[in-house]
Coordinates of C-alpha atoms in Angstrom, one line a residue:
Q1465 CA 102.5 115.0 107.0
L1466 CA 105.8 114.0 107.8
Q1467 CA 108.0 113.8 104.6
L1468 CA 111.8 112.1 104.8
V1469 CA 114.4 112.3 102.3
E1470 CA 117.8 110.6 102.1
S1471 CA 120.5 110.7 100.5
G1472 CA 124.5 109.9 100.8
G1473 CA 124.8 106.3 99.7
G1474 CA 127.8 104.9 97.9
L1475 CA 130.0 102.5 97.3
V1476 CA 133.2 101.9 99.5
Q1477 CA 136.0 100.0 100.5
A1478 CA 136.4 97.8 103.7
G1479 CA 138.0 101.0 106.4
E1480 CA 136.5 103.4 104.4
S1481 CA 133.2 106.1 105.9
L1482 CA 130.1 107.6 104.5
R1483 CA 127.4 109.7 105.5
L1484 CA 124.4 109.1 105.2
S1485 CA 121.3 112.5 105.2
C1486 CA 117.7 112.3 106.3
T1487 CA 115.6 115.4 105.5
T1488 CA 112.6 116.5 106.9
N1489 CA 110.0 118.1 104.6
G1490 CA 106.4 118.9 104.9
F1491 CA 107.0 119.2 109.5
S1492 CA 107.9 122.0 111.2
L1493 CA 108.2 120.9 114.2
D1494 CA 111.2 118.4 116.0
Y1495 CA 109.0 117.0 118.3
F1496 CA 109.4 113.1 117.5
A1497 CA 112.3 110.8 117.4
A1498 CA 114.2 109.2 114.4
G1499 CA 116.4 106.0 113.6
W1500 CA 118.0 104.4 111.1
F1501 CA 117.1 100.8 109.3
R1502 CA 119.2 98.8 106.9
Q1503 CA 117.9 95.8 104.7
V1504 CA 119.4 93.0 102.6
P1505 CA 117.4 91.0 99.7
G1506 CA 115.8 87.9 101.8
K1507 CA 116.4 89.2 105.6
E1508 CA 114.1 91.0 107.3
R1509 CA 115.0 95.4 108.0
E1510 CA 117.3 96.0 110.7
G1511 CA 117.1 98.9 113.8
V1512 CA 120.7 100.4 113.2
S1513 CA 120.5 103.2 115.2
C1514 CA 117.8 106.2 117.0
I1515 CA 117.7 109.3 118.1
S1516 CA 115.4 111.9 120.5
S1517 CA 113.2 114.4 119.9
N1518 CA 116.0 116.8 121.2
G1519 CA 119.1 114.6 120.1
H1520 CA 120.4 114.7 123.6
S1521 CA 119.8 110.3 123.6
T1522 CA 120.7 107.6 121.1
N1523 CA 120.9 104.2 120.7
Y1524 CA 123.1 101.7 118.4
A1525 CA 123.0 98.4 117.5
D1526 CA 125.8 96.2 118.6
S1527 CA 127.3 95.4 115.1
V1528 CA 127.4 99.3 114.6
K1529 CA 128.5 100.8 118.2
G1530 CA 131.9 102.8 118.2
R1531 CA 132.0 103.3 114.0
F1532 CA 128.2 104.9 113.5
T1533 CA 127.4 107.7 115.1
I1534 CA 123.7 109.6 114.3
S1535 CA 122.9 113.2 114.7
R1536 CA 120.8 115.5 113.5
D1537 CA 121.0 119.4 113.0
Y1538 CA 117.7 121.4 113.2
A1539 CA 118.4 124.1 111.3
K1540 CA 118.3 121.9 108.5
N1541 CA 115.6 119.4 108.9
T1542 CA 118.3 117.1 108.7
V1543 CA 119.5 113.8 110.3
Y1544 CA 122.8 112.5 109.7
L1545 CA 124.5 108.7 110.1
Q1546 CA 127.7 108.9 110.1
M1547 CA 129.6 105.6 109.0
N1548 CA 133.1 104.7 109.9
S1549 CA 135.4 102.3 109.5
L1550 CA 132.7 99.9 107.4
K1551 CA 132.5 96.3 106.8
P1552 CA 131.1 94.4 103.9
E1553 CA 128.5 93.1 106.8
D1554 CA 127.2 97.2 106.6
T1555 CA 125.9 96.4 102.9
G1556 CA 122.4 97.3 102.4
I1557 CA 119.4 99.6 101.6
Y1558 CA 119.3 101.9 104.3
Y1559 CA 116.3 103.2 105.5
C1560 CA 115.6 106.7 107.5
A1561 CA 112.2 106.5 109.5
A1562 CA 110.5 109.0 111.8
E1563 CA 107.2 109.3 114.0
V1564 CA 105.8 112.1 115.7
G1565 CA 104.1 109.7 118.7
I1566 CA 107.4 109.2 119.8
T1567 CA 109.8 111.1 121.1
S1568 CA 111.4 109.5 123.7
V1569 CA 114.6 107.0 123.3
Q1570 CA 115.7 105.9 126.6
R1571 CA 114.1 102.6 127.0
G1572 CA 115.1 101.8 123.6
C1573 CA 114.8 102.7 119.3
P1574 CA 111.4 101.9 118.0
T1575 CA 110.3 98.9 116.3
R1576 CA 110.0 98.6 112.3
H1577 CA 106.7 98.1 113.3
E1578 CA 105.7 101.5 115.4
Y1579 CA 107.2 104.0 112.5
T1580 CA 104.9 105.0 110.5
R1581 CA 107.3 107.3 108.2
W1582 CA 110.1 106.0 105.6
G1583 CA 112.9 107.5 103.1
Q1584 CA 113.1 106.0 100.1
G1585 CA 116.4 103.8 101.2
T1586 CA 119.3 104.6 100.1
Q1587 CA 122.2 101.8 98.5
V1588 CA 125.5 101.4 100.6
A1589 CA 127.8 99.2 99.4
V1590 CA 130.9 98.2 101.1
S1591 CA 133.5 95.3 99.1
S1592 CA 136.9 94.5 101.2

């Protein structure tokens, strides 16, 4: 099965940047869309961004548009989330997700219930 391993979280001040990474293991074919979610205690997991299987199409939540960039490196089997101009409200646990049955995100990101493969989560904390 497709396995995901996340890293890159940390504690930063507002206005600084972080790059999260999600490495895929156990699945060699690039026939899946991938996305990033975030969650804070007591709230539902929130979609942040997603990318198509070929990397040509991306979508972003309005709250991060213009500040975050999702990308993928097929040679390294890794999906990235570059987070710039971080704000305190970006604080949360960030999860990578993938679904081999979905390749396109042109009509929008898959919901959290449509993804079946998840990483363990990496914590991001932004102080003011």
